[in-house]
PDB file of C-alpha atoms and ligand atoms in Angstrom:
ATOM      1  CA  MET A   1       5.477   6.988 -10.540  1.00 69.00           C
ATOM      2  CA  SER A   2       3.408  10.310 -11.294  1.00 82.00           C
ATOM      3  CA  PHE A   3      -0.192  10.457 -12.742  1.00 96.00           C
ATOM      4  CA  SER A   4      -0.123  13.724 -13.242  1.00 95.00           C
ATOM      5  CA  ASN A   5      -2.612  15.059 -15.819  1.00 90.00           C
ATOM      6  CA  LYS A   6      -3.479  11.512 -15.260  1.00 98.00           C
ATOM      7  CA  VAL A   7      -6.950  10.738 -14.027  1.00 98.00           C
ATOM      8  CA  VAL A   8      -8.018   8.187 -11.958  1.00 98.00           C
ATOM      9  CA  LEU A   9     -11.334   7.627 -10.897  1.00 99.00           C
ATOM     10  CA  VAL A  10     -12.131   5.329  -8.188  1.00 99.00           C
ATOM     11  CA  THR A  11     -15.520   3.897  -7.348  1.00 99.00           C
ATOM     12  CA  GLY A  12     -15.458   3.326  -2.885  1.00 98.00           C
ATOM     13  CA  ALA A  13     -13.489   5.478  -3.101  1.00 98.00           C
ATOM     14  CA  SER A  14     -15.545   6.843   0.638  1.00 98.00           C
ATOM     15  CA  SER A  15     -14.105   3.722   2.405  1.00 98.00           C
ATOM     16  CA  GLY A  16     -11.312   1.437   3.238  1.00 98.00           C
ATOM     17  CA  ILE A  17      -9.141   0.268   0.319  1.00 98.00           C
ATOM     18  CA  GLY A  18     -11.026   2.639  -2.209  1.00 98.00           C
ATOM     19  CA  ALA A  19     -10.134   5.711  -0.242  1.00 98.00           C
ATOM     20  CA  ALA A  20      -6.792   4.352   0.417  1.00 98.00           C
ATOM     21  CA  THR A  21      -6.081   3.944  -3.921  1.00 98.00           C
ATOM     22  CA  ALA A  22      -7.780   7.661  -3.978  1.00 98.00           C
ATOM     23  CA  ILE A  23      -5.490   9.580  -1.724  1.00 98.00           C
ATOM     24  CA  LEU A  24      -2.423   7.939  -3.399  1.00 98.00           C
ATOM     25  CA  PHE A  25      -3.089   8.290  -6.373  1.00 98.00           C
ATOM     26  CA  ALA A  26      -4.210  11.621  -5.822  1.00 98.00           C
ATOM     27  CA  LYS A  27      -0.493  11.653  -3.741  1.00 97.00           C
ATOM     28  CA  GLU A  28       1.071  10.462  -7.368  1.00 97.00           C
ATOM     29  CA  GLY A  29      -1.086  14.238  -8.530  1.00 97.00           C
ATOM     30  CA  ALA A  30      -3.556  12.714 -11.154  1.00 98.00           C
ATOM     31  CA  ASN A  31      -6.215  13.955 -10.461  1.00 98.00           C
ATOM     32  CA  VAL A  32      -9.039  12.722  -8.672  1.00 98.00           C
ATOM     33  CA  ALA A  33     -12.595  11.137  -9.008  1.00 98.00           C
ATOM     34  CA  ILE A  34     -14.449   9.516  -6.306  1.00 98.00           C
ATOM     35  CA  VAL A  35     -17.791   7.534  -6.247  1.00 99.00           C
ATOM     36  CA  GLY A  36     -19.536   6.518  -2.725  1.00 98.00           C
ATOM     37  CA  ARG A  37     -23.139   7.367  -1.153  1.00 98.00           C
ATOM     38  CA  ASN A  38     -22.322   7.762   2.379  1.00 98.00           C
ATOM     39  CA  GLN A  39     -21.610  11.607   1.720  1.00 98.00           C
ATOM     40  CA  THR A  40     -20.051  11.825   5.312  1.00 98.00           C
ATOM     41  CA  LYS A  41     -17.167   9.721   5.033  1.00 98.00           C
ATOM     42  CA  LEU A  42     -17.023  11.011   0.936  1.00 98.00           C
ATOM     43  CA  THR A  43     -15.969  14.012   2.762  1.00 98.00           C
ATOM     44  CA  LYS A  44     -13.364  13.154   5.035  1.00 98.00           C
ATOM     45  CA  ILE A  45     -11.395  11.399   2.016  1.00 98.00           C
ATOM     46  CA  SER A  46     -12.157  14.478   0.094  1.00 98.00           C
ATOM     47  CA  GLU A  47     -10.484  16.895   2.744  1.00 98.00           C
ATOM     48  CA  GLU A  48      -7.311  13.666   2.626  1.00 98.00           C
ATOM     49  CA  CYS A  49      -6.808  13.548  -1.103  1.00 98.00           C
ATOM     50  CA  GLU A  50      -6.709  17.693  -1.119  1.00 98.00           C
ATOM     51  CA  LYS A  51      -3.845  17.608   2.141  1.00 97.00           C
ATOM     52  CA  HIS A  52      -1.177  14.997  -0.007  1.00 93.00           C
ATOM     53  CA  GLY A  53      -1.999  16.115  -3.478  1.00 93.00           C
ATOM     54  CA  LYS A  54      -5.633  17.758  -5.862  1.00 93.00           C
ATOM     55  CA  MET A  55      -8.878  18.161  -4.338  1.00 97.00           C
ATOM     56  CA  PRO A  56     -10.938  15.016  -5.627  1.00 98.00           C
ATOM     57  CA  LEU A  57     -14.235  15.317  -7.403  1.00 98.00           C
ATOM     58  CA  VAL A  58     -16.639  13.987  -5.365  1.00 98.00           C
ATOM     59  CA  ILE A  59     -19.812  11.755  -7.399  1.00 98.00           C
ATOM     60  CA  ASN A  60     -22.615  11.008  -4.516  1.00 98.00           C
ATOM     61  CA  ALA A  61     -24.103   7.089  -6.732  1.00 98.00           C
ATOM     62  CA  ASP A  62     -25.798   4.104  -6.164  1.00 98.00           C
ATOM     63  CA  VAL A  63     -22.307   2.406  -8.859  1.00 98.00           C
ATOM     64  CA  SER A  64     -25.260  -0.269  -9.731  1.00 98.00           C
ATOM     65  CA  LYS A  65     -28.247   1.809 -10.511  1.00 98.00           C
ATOM     66  CA  ASP A  66     -27.769   2.235 -14.044  1.00 98.00           C
ATOM     67  CA  GLU A  67     -28.111   6.379 -14.693  1.00 98.00           C
ATOM     68  CA  GLU A  68     -26.129   6.885 -11.490  1.00 98.00           C
ATOM     69  CA  ALA A  69     -22.991   4.633 -13.659  1.00 98.00           C
ATOM     70  CA  GLU A  70     -23.770   6.745 -17.148  1.00 98.00           C
ATOM     71  CA  ASN A  71     -23.601   9.997 -14.613  1.00 98.00           C
ATOM     72  CA  ILE A  72     -19.909   9.011 -13.015  1.00 99.00           C
ATOM     73  CA  ILE A  73     -18.343   8.517 -16.449  1.00 98.00           C
ATOM     74  CA  LYS A  74     -20.108  11.325 -17.615  1.00 98.00           C
ATOM     75  CA  GLN A  75     -19.594  13.734 -14.953  1.00 98.00           C
ATOM     76  CA  THR A  76     -16.044  12.784 -14.699  1.00 98.00           C
ATOM     77  CA  VAL A  77     -14.775  13.555 -18.326  1.00 98.00           C
ATOM     78  CA  GLU A  78     -16.714  17.065 -17.932  1.00 98.00           C
ATOM     79  CA  LYS A  79     -15.069  18.008 -15.503  1.00 98.00           C
ATOM     80  CA  TYR A  80     -11.504  16.611 -16.519  1.00 98.00           C
ATOM     81  CA  GLY A  81     -11.920  16.360 -20.266  1.00 98.00           C
ATOM     82  CA  ARG A  82     -10.505  12.407 -20.740  1.00 98.00           C
ATOM     83  CA  LEU A  83     -10.303   8.897 -18.291  1.00 98.00           C
ATOM     84  CA  ASP A  84      -6.969   7.043 -17.774  1.00 98.00           C
ATOM     85  CA  VAL A  85      -7.446   4.689 -15.517  1.00 99.00           C
ATOM     86  CA  LEU A  86     -10.582   2.974 -14.144  1.00 99.00           C
ATOM     87  CA  VAL A  87     -10.325   1.055 -10.266  1.00 99.00           C
ATOM     88  CA  ASN A  88     -13.419  -0.686  -9.578  1.00 99.00           C
ATOM     89  CA  SER A  89     -13.561  -0.986  -5.420  1.00 99.00           C
ATOM     90  CA  ALA A  90     -17.421  -0.727  -4.785  1.00 98.00           C
ATOM     91  CA  GLY A  91     -18.046  -3.942  -3.013  1.00 98.00           C
ATOM     92  CA  ILE A  92     -20.617  -5.777  -0.675  1.00 98.00           C
ATOM     93  CA  SER A  93     -20.749  -8.811   1.360  1.00 96.00           C
ATOM     94  CA  LYS A  94     -24.334 -10.048   1.997  1.00 96.00           C
ATOM     95  CA  PHE A  95     -25.106 -13.773   3.748  1.00 95.00           C
ATOM     96  CA  GLY A  96     -27.808 -15.776   2.187  1.00 96.00           C
ATOM     97  CA  SER A  97     -27.839 -19.761   2.010  1.00 97.00           C
ATOM     98  CA  ILE A  98     -29.690 -21.845  -0.525  1.00 98.00           C
ATOM     99  CA  LEU A  99     -31.579 -23.540   2.685  1.00 98.00           C
ATOM    100  CA  ASP A 100     -31.978 -21.156   5.168  1.00 97.00           C
ATOM    101  CA  GLY A 101     -33.514 -19.683   1.448  1.00 98.00           C
ATOM    102  CA  LYS A 102     -31.733 -16.062   0.795  1.00 97.00           C
ATOM    103  CA  ILE A 103     -29.941 -16.841  -1.331  1.00 98.00           C
ATOM    104  CA  VAL A 104     -31.562 -15.614  -4.189  1.00 98.00           C
ATOM    105  CA  PRO A 105     -32.463 -12.204  -2.992  1.00 98.00           C
ATOM    106  CA  VAL A 106     -29.150 -11.699  -1.731  1.00 98.00           C
ATOM    107  CA  TYR A 107     -27.362 -12.918  -5.304  1.00 98.00           C
ATOM    108  CA  ASP A 108     -29.639 -10.630  -7.013  1.00 98.00           C
ATOM    109  CA  GLU A 109     -27.620  -8.085  -4.821  1.00 98.00           C
ATOM    110  CA  VAL A 110     -24.688  -9.304  -4.087  1.00 98.00           C
ATOM    111  CA  MET A 111     -24.122  -9.304  -8.866  1.00 98.00           C
ATOM    112  CA  ASN A 112     -25.766  -6.283  -9.220  1.00 98.00           C
ATOM    113  CA  THR A 113     -22.635  -4.272  -7.315  1.00 98.00           C
ATOM    114  CA  ASN A 114     -19.534  -5.889  -7.138  1.00 98.00           C
ATOM    115  CA  LEU A 115     -20.169  -7.902 -10.650  1.00 99.00           C
ATOM    116  CA  ARG A 116     -22.943  -6.602 -13.003  1.00 99.00           C
ATOM    117  CA  ALA A 117     -21.980  -2.348 -12.229  1.00 99.00           C
ATOM    118  CA  ILE A 118     -18.412  -3.108 -12.519  1.00 99.00           C
ATOM    119  CA  ILE A 119     -19.450  -4.664 -16.565  1.00 99.00           C
ATOM    120  CA  ASN A 120     -21.438  -1.968 -17.117  1.00 99.00           C
ATOM    121  CA  LEU A 121     -18.673   0.929 -15.788  1.00 99.00           C
ATOM    122  CA  THR A 122     -15.910  -0.751 -18.220  1.00 99.00           C
ATOM    123  CA  THR A 123     -18.048  -0.776 -20.907  1.00 99.00           C
ATOM    124  CA  LEU A 124     -18.933   2.911 -20.316  1.00 99.00           C
ATOM    125  CA  SER A 125     -15.332   4.006 -19.759  1.00 98.00           C
ATOM    126  CA  ALA A 126     -14.392   1.891 -22.974  1.00 98.00           C
ATOM    127  CA  PRO A 127     -14.647   4.153 -24.958  1.00 98.00           C
ATOM    128  CA  TYR A 128     -12.348   6.498 -23.284  1.00 98.00           C
ATOM    129  CA  LEU A 129      -9.836   4.045 -21.745  1.00 98.00           C
ATOM    130  CA  VAL A 130      -9.465   3.317 -26.072  1.00 98.00           C
ATOM    131  CA  GLU A 131      -8.876   6.643 -26.743  1.00 98.00           C
ATOM    132  CA  SER A 132      -6.159   6.669 -23.699  1.00 98.00           C
ATOM    133  CA  LYS A 133      -5.247   3.970 -23.811  1.00 98.00           C
ATOM    134  CA  GLY A 134      -5.825   3.178 -20.088  1.00 98.00           C
ATOM    135  CA  ASN A 135      -6.626   0.473 -17.875  1.00 98.00           C
ATOM    136  CA  VAL A 136      -8.782  -0.342 -15.058  1.00 99.00           C
ATOM    137  CA  VAL A 137      -8.130  -2.490 -12.156  1.00 99.00           C
ATOM    138  CA  ASN A 138     -10.305  -4.521 -10.215  1.00 99.00           C
ATOM    139  CA  ILE A 139     -10.999  -5.413  -6.145  1.00 99.00           C
ATOM    140  CA  SER A 140     -11.805  -9.335  -6.144  1.00 98.00           C
ATOM    141  CA  SER A 141     -11.228 -11.217  -2.459  1.00 98.00           C
ATOM    142  CA  THR A 142      -9.737 -14.546  -2.100  1.00 98.00           C
ATOM    143  CA  GLY A 143     -13.800 -15.847  -2.288  1.00 97.00           C
ATOM    144  CA  ALA A 144     -12.430 -15.756  -5.610  1.00 98.00           C
ATOM    145  CA  GLU A 145     -10.547 -19.121  -5.496  1.00 96.00           C
ATOM    146  CA  LEU A 146     -11.385 -20.870  -2.393  1.00 93.00           C
ATOM    147  CA  VAL A 147     -14.656 -23.213  -2.149  1.00 93.00           C
ATOM    148  CA  PRO A 148     -17.138 -21.424   0.362  1.00 91.00           C
ATOM    149  CA  LYS A 149     -17.382 -23.477   2.920  1.00 88.00           C
ATOM    150  CA  VAL A 150     -19.807 -20.763   5.650  1.00 90.00           C
ATOM    151  CA  PRO A 151     -22.545 -21.502   3.258  1.00 95.00           C
ATOM    152  CA  GLN A 152     -23.476 -18.233   3.749  1.00 95.00           C
ATOM    153  CA  PHE A 153     -20.562 -16.668   1.272  1.00 94.00           C
ATOM    154  CA  ILE A 154     -21.583 -18.506  -1.504  1.00 97.00           C
ATOM    155  CA  PRO A 155     -22.677 -15.198  -3.553  1.00 98.00           C
ATOM    156  CA  TYR A 156     -19.986 -12.936  -2.603  1.00 97.00           C
ATOM    157  CA  CYS A 157     -17.905 -15.828  -3.755  1.00 97.00           C
ATOM    158  CA  VAL A 158     -19.283 -15.872  -6.786  1.00 98.00           C
ATOM    159  CA  SER A 159     -19.057 -12.576  -7.677  1.00 98.00           C
ATOM    160  CA  LYS A 160     -15.848 -12.411  -6.973  1.00 98.00           C
ATOM    161  CA  ALA A 161     -15.299 -16.332  -8.637  1.00 98.00           C
ATOM    162  CA  ALA A 162     -17.240 -14.193 -12.056  1.00 98.00           C
ATOM    163  CA  LEU A 163     -15.243 -11.135 -11.547  1.00 99.00           C
ATOM    164  CA  GLU A 164     -11.840 -12.955 -12.413  1.00 98.00           C
ATOM    165  CA  HIS A 165     -13.797 -14.611 -15.212  1.00 98.00           C
ATOM    166  CA  PHE A 166     -14.536 -11.329 -16.089  1.00 99.00           C
ATOM    167  CA  THR A 167     -11.580  -9.735 -15.916  1.00 99.00           C
ATOM    168  CA  ARG A 168      -9.786 -11.795 -18.131  1.00 98.00           C
ATOM    169  CA  GLY A 169     -12.479 -11.991 -21.275  1.00 98.00           C
ATOM    170  CA  ALA A 170     -12.011  -7.617 -20.655  1.00 99.00           C
ATOM    171  CA  ALA A 171      -8.544  -7.380 -20.777  1.00 99.00           C
ATOM    172  CA  LEU A 172      -8.918 -10.153 -24.458  1.00 98.00           C
ATOM    173  CA  GLU A 173     -11.600  -7.715 -26.088  1.00 98.00           C
ATOM    174  CA  LEU A 174      -9.611  -4.686 -24.996  1.00 99.00           C
ATOM    175  CA  SER A 175      -6.327  -5.414 -26.157  1.00 98.00           C
ATOM    176  CA  SER A 176      -6.500  -4.817 -29.477  1.00 98.00           C
ATOM    177  CA  SER A 177      -7.108  -1.411 -28.241  1.00 98.00           C
ATOM    178  CA  GLY A 178      -4.611  -0.789 -25.829  1.00 98.00           C
ATOM    179  CA  VAL A 179      -6.273  -1.117 -23.047  1.00 98.00           C
ATOM    180  CA  ARG A 180      -5.237  -2.693 -19.669  1.00 99.00           C
ATOM    181  CA  VAL A 181      -7.425  -4.856 -16.640  1.00 99.00           C
ATOM    182  CA  ASN A 182      -6.443  -6.493 -13.891  1.00 99.00           C
ATOM    183  CA  VAL A 183      -7.755  -7.965 -10.701  1.00 99.00           C
ATOM    184  CA  VAL A 184      -6.266  -6.736  -6.817  1.00 99.00           C
ATOM    185  CA  ARG A 185      -7.344 -10.773  -5.005  1.00 98.00           C
ATOM    186  CA  PRO A 186      -7.010  -8.864  -0.997  1.00 98.00           C
ATOM    187  CA  GLY A 187      -6.781 -11.539   1.370  1.00 98.00           C
ATOM    188  CA  PRO A 188      -7.932 -10.179   5.061  1.00 97.00           C
ATOM    189  CA  VAL A 189      -8.227  -6.281   5.093  1.00 98.00           C
ATOM    190  CA  ARG A 190      -8.826  -4.521   8.210  1.00 98.00           C
ATOM    191  CA  THR A 191     -11.183  -1.399   6.916  1.00 98.00           C
ATOM    192  CA  ASP A 192     -15.060  -1.288   7.613  1.00 96.00           C
ATOM    193  CA  MET A 193     -16.464  -3.879   5.583  1.00 95.00           C
ATOM    194  CA  ILE A 194     -17.021  -6.555   9.009  1.00 94.00           C
ATOM    195  CA  GLU A 195     -19.301  -3.424   9.418  1.00 92.00           C
ATOM    196  CA  ASN A 196     -20.738  -2.898   6.420  1.00 91.00           C
ATOM    197  CA  SER A 197     -21.714  -6.886   6.044  1.00 88.00           C
ATOM    198  CA  GLY A 198     -23.007  -7.276  10.042  1.00 82.00           C
ATOM    199  CA  PHE A 199     -20.155 -10.448   9.475  1.00 81.00           C
ATOM    200  CA  PRO A 200     -20.705 -11.280  13.354  1.00 79.00           C
ATOM    201  CA  GLY A 201     -16.743 -12.393  13.438  1.00 84.00           C
ATOM    202  CA  THR A 202     -13.296  -9.410  13.927  1.00 92.00           C
ATOM    203  CA  TRP A 203     -10.381  -9.001  11.977  1.00 94.00           C
ATOM    204  CA  ASP A 204      -8.905 -11.429  14.298  1.00 92.00           C
ATOM    205  CA  THR A 205     -10.682 -14.154  13.144  1.00 91.00           C
ATOM    206  CA  PHE A 206      -9.082 -13.359  10.023  1.00 93.00           C
ATOM    207  CA  LYS A 207      -5.288 -12.804  11.079  1.00 96.00           C
ATOM    208  CA  ALA A 208      -5.290 -16.258  12.848  1.00 95.00           C
ATOM    209  CA  GLY A 209      -6.066 -17.768   9.153  1.00 95.00           C
ATOM    210  CA  THR A 210      -3.363 -16.375   7.180  1.00 97.00           C
ATOM    211  CA  ALA A 211      -0.514 -17.709   6.944  1.00 98.00           C
ATOM    212  CA  LEU A 212       1.744 -14.477   8.423  1.00 98.00           C
ATOM    213  CA  ASP A 213      -0.358 -13.737  11.109  1.00 98.00           C
ATOM    214  CA  ARG A 214      -1.835 -10.744  10.546  1.00 98.00           C
ATOM    215  CA  VAL A 215      -4.636  -8.725   8.471  1.00 98.00           C
ATOM    216  CA  SER A 216      -3.197  -5.708   5.871  1.00 98.00           C
ATOM    217  CA  GLU A 217      -3.695  -2.202   6.238  1.00 98.00           C
ATOM    218  CA  PRO A 218      -6.041  -0.436   2.839  1.00 98.00           C
ATOM    219  CA  MET A 219      -2.855   1.225   2.302  1.00 98.00           C
ATOM    220  CA  GLU A 220      -0.395  -2.436   0.622  1.00 98.00           C
ATOM    221  CA  ILE A 221      -3.152  -2.860  -1.518  1.00 99.00           C
ATOM    222  CA  ALA A 222      -3.691  -0.125  -2.809  1.00 98.00           C
ATOM    223  CA  GLU A 223      -0.080   0.332  -3.912  1.00 98.00           C
ATOM    224  CA  LEU A 224      -0.435  -2.639  -5.788  1.00 98.00           C
ATOM    225  CA  VAL A 225      -3.079  -0.863  -7.615  1.00 98.00           C
ATOM    226  CA  LEU A 226      -1.083   1.775  -8.115  1.00 98.00           C
ATOM    227  CA  PHE A 227       1.730  -0.357 -10.173  1.00 98.00           C
ATOM    228  CA  LEU A 228      -0.683  -2.135 -12.102  1.00 98.00           C
ATOM    229  CA  ALA A 229      -2.431   1.021 -13.243  1.00 98.00           C
ATOM    230  CA  SER A 230       0.990   2.556 -14.008  1.00 98.00           C
ATOM    231  CA  GLU A 231       3.430   1.910 -16.671  1.00 97.00           C
ATOM    232  CA  LYS A 232       6.023  -0.002 -15.029  1.00 97.00           C
ATOM    233  CA  ALA A 233       3.019  -2.226 -15.148  1.00 98.00           C
ATOM    234  CA  LYS A 234       2.967  -2.533 -19.163  1.00 98.00           C
ATOM    235  CA  GLY A 235       3.201  -5.919 -19.762  1.00 98.00           C
ATOM    236  CA  ILE A 236       0.496  -6.902 -17.322  1.00 98.00           C
ATOM    237  CA  THR A 237      -2.757  -7.662 -19.115  1.00 99.00           C
ATOM    238  CA  GLY A 238      -5.604 -10.007 -18.012  1.00 98.00           C
ATOM    239  CA  SER A 239      -3.414 -10.755 -14.573  1.00 98.00           C
ATOM    240  CA  VAL A 240      -4.332 -11.767 -10.692  1.00 98.00           C
ATOM    241  CA  PHE A 241      -2.053 -10.252  -8.479  1.00 98.00           C
ATOM    242  CA  THR A 242      -2.875 -11.536  -4.860  1.00 98.00           C
ATOM    243  CA  SER A 243      -2.285 -10.006  -1.600  1.00 98.00           C
ATOM    244  CA  ASP A 244      -3.352 -12.270   1.314  1.00 98.00           C
ATOM    245  CA  ASN A 245      -0.489 -12.325   3.894  1.00 98.00           C
ATOM    246  CA  GLY A 246      -1.053 -15.740   2.678  1.00 98.00           C
ATOM    247  CA  TYR A 247      -4.470 -16.241   3.654  1.00 97.00           C
ATOM    248  CA  LEU A 248      -4.597 -18.999   0.208  1.00 97.00           C
ATOM    249  CA  LEU A 249      -1.729 -21.113   1.431  1.00 98.00           C
ATOM    250  CA  LYS A 250      -4.339 -21.951   5.291  1.00 97.00           C
ATOM    251  CA  ASN A 251      -7.190 -22.368   3.695  1.00 94.00           C
TER     252      ASN A 251
HETATM  253  N1  NAP B 301     -12.118  -5.450   3.657  1.00 94.54           N
HETATM  254  C1  NAP B 301     -11.356  -7.193   3.297  1.00 94.54           C
HETATM  255  O1  NAP B 301     -10.908  -7.864   4.210  1.00 94.54           O
HETATM  256  C2  NAP B 301     -11.516  -6.778   2.103  1.00 94.54           C
HETATM  257  C3  NAP B 301     -11.142  -8.636   1.340  1.00 94.54           C
HETATM  258  C4  NAP B 301     -11.059  -9.502  -0.319  1.00 94.54           C
HETATM  259  C5  NAP B 301     -11.464  -8.756  -1.537  1.00 94.54           C
HETATM  260  N2  NAP B 301     -12.588  -6.906  -0.378  1.00 94.54           N
HETATM  261  C6  NAP B 301     -12.940  -6.068  -1.173  1.00 94.54           C
HETATM  262  O2  NAP B 301     -12.704  -4.940  -1.224  1.00 94.54           O
HETATM  263  C7  NAP B 301     -13.273  -3.813  -1.833  1.00 94.54           C
HETATM  264  C8  NAP B 301     -13.410  -2.544  -0.883  1.00 94.54           C
HETATM  265  O3  NAP B 301     -14.174  -3.001  -0.017  1.00 94.54           O
HETATM  266  P1  NAP B 301     -12.886  -2.002   2.205  1.00 94.54           P
HETATM  267  O4  NAP B 301     -12.975  -3.654   2.222  1.00 94.54           O
HETATM  268  O5  NAP B 301     -12.638  -1.602   1.962  1.00 94.54           O
HETATM  269  O6  NAP B 301     -14.772  -2.532   2.666  1.00 94.54           O
HETATM  270  P2  NAP B 301     -15.235  -1.593   2.963  1.00 94.54           P
HETATM  271  O7  NAP B 301     -14.175   0.044   4.053  1.00 94.54           O
HETATM  272  O8  NAP B 301     -16.744  -1.453   3.119  1.00 94.54           O
HETATM  273  O9  NAP B 301     -15.485  -0.109   1.530  1.00 94.54           O
HETATM  274  C9  NAP B 301     -16.970  -0.245   0.150  1.00 94.54           C
HETATM  275  C10 NAP B 301     -16.743   0.239  -0.281  1.00 94.54           C
HETATM  276  O10 NAP B 301     -18.031   0.554  -0.941  1.00 94.54           O
HETATM  277  C11 NAP B 301     -18.839   1.193  -0.782  1.00 94.54           C
HETATM  278  N3  NAP B 301     -20.335   0.535  -2.130  1.00 94.54           N
HETATM  279  C12 NAP B 301     -20.506   0.381  -1.458  1.00 94.54           C
HETATM  280  N4  NAP B 301     -21.711  -0.056  -2.538  1.00 94.54           N
HETATM  281  C13 NAP B 301     -21.817   0.462  -3.054  1.00 94.54           C
HETATM  282  C14 NAP B 301     -22.829   1.243  -4.066  1.00 94.54           C
HETATM  283  N5  NAP B 301     -23.656   0.237  -4.694  1.00 94.54           N
HETATM  284  N6  NAP B 301     -22.579   2.701  -4.877  1.00 94.54           N
HETATM  285  C15 NAP B 301     -21.535   2.480  -4.166  1.00 94.54           C
HETATM  286  N7  NAP B 301     -20.221   2.540  -3.382  1.00 94.54           N
HETATM  287  C16 NAP B 301     -20.756   1.212  -2.942  1.00 94.54           C
HETATM  288  C17 NAP B 301     -18.500   1.557   0.140  1.00 94.54           C
HETATM  289  O11 NAP B 301     -19.008   3.248  -0.548  1.00 94.54           O
HETATM  290  P3  NAP B 301     -21.249   3.991   0.184  1.00 94.54           P
HETATM  291  O12 NAP B 301     -20.810   2.625   1.883  1.00 94.54           O
HETATM  292  O13 NAP B 301     -20.510   5.109   0.688  1.00 94.54           O
HETATM  293  O14 NAP B 301     -21.498   3.634  -0.848  1.00 94.54           O
HETATM  294  C18 NAP B 301     -17.746   2.013   0.613  1.00 94.54           C
HETATM  295  O15 NAP B 301     -16.876   2.486  -0.427  1.00 94.54           O
HETATM  296  C19 NAP B 301     -14.548  -5.002  -1.800  1.00 94.54           C
HETATM  297  O16 NAP B 301     -15.206  -4.962  -3.270  1.00 94.54           O
HETATM  298  C20 NAP B 301     -14.209  -6.355  -1.029  1.00 94.54           C
HETATM  299  O17 NAP B 301     -15.246  -6.908  -1.268  1.00 94.54           O
HETATM  300  C21 NAP B 301     -11.845  -6.478   0.683  1.00 94.54           C
END
């Protein structure tokens, strides 16, 4: 699946699923733009991309801030002259429930990153994606499908359910322009997410909840993203692809 001469923009590329995705696209010959806020991690992933392919464009930006989102698209198009694939992997999980009184501020923060930023970046990318007949891959979560049994997870699950619905709407609106929009929906994947979200458990907690008794590695998810972004998936739009080790079967 060669992506030579294609330009791929990956948010959340400083860590986990986004980082693996950026490295995989670089291996496949793409010009990659990587976005995150942690400069140390971005530099490390940039070096990995260069080792396997070309040096990426590194953009240190907060996707939830409108001016920074505009700058992400501007810098990418200025550097590479086009945009073929947008992968929205940047995401956060914060905890807040109705009865602990934290749900409203947590909802705002989580929705701004996990949903509003994606709607904004899709809108800003649309003219370039229409020109290249490109596509978007959004990273959701099994949390989109599950009833949030842990109340503190409500904002996260709401953001991912809404992201899947946005994806279907965007896929329909952009279909007449030849642009595809899809979702990859992972179950537990070994990344920095537990550490970044302050989740009290470990990956073993999630492993026990899967039918296959395993947690995925980020590259497994990246392979699915790459497939959906490729010509092989030219007939796929508005679809959700779950890769969860059977987590939804058991929860
Ligand atoms: N790991 C799992 O088990 C799992 C399961 C289902 C779904 N997911 C989803 O997969 C996606 C990637 O998560 P991950 O597991 O790879 O977690 P991770 O290792 O914590 O990575 C999250 C990434 O998002 C970036 N990010 C967060 N907020 C940002 C912001 N405001 N602006 C720019 N970048 C931001 C982080 O970059 P900086 O820290 O550099 O800002 C980091 O690169 C998320 O959407 C998550 O919801 C993960």
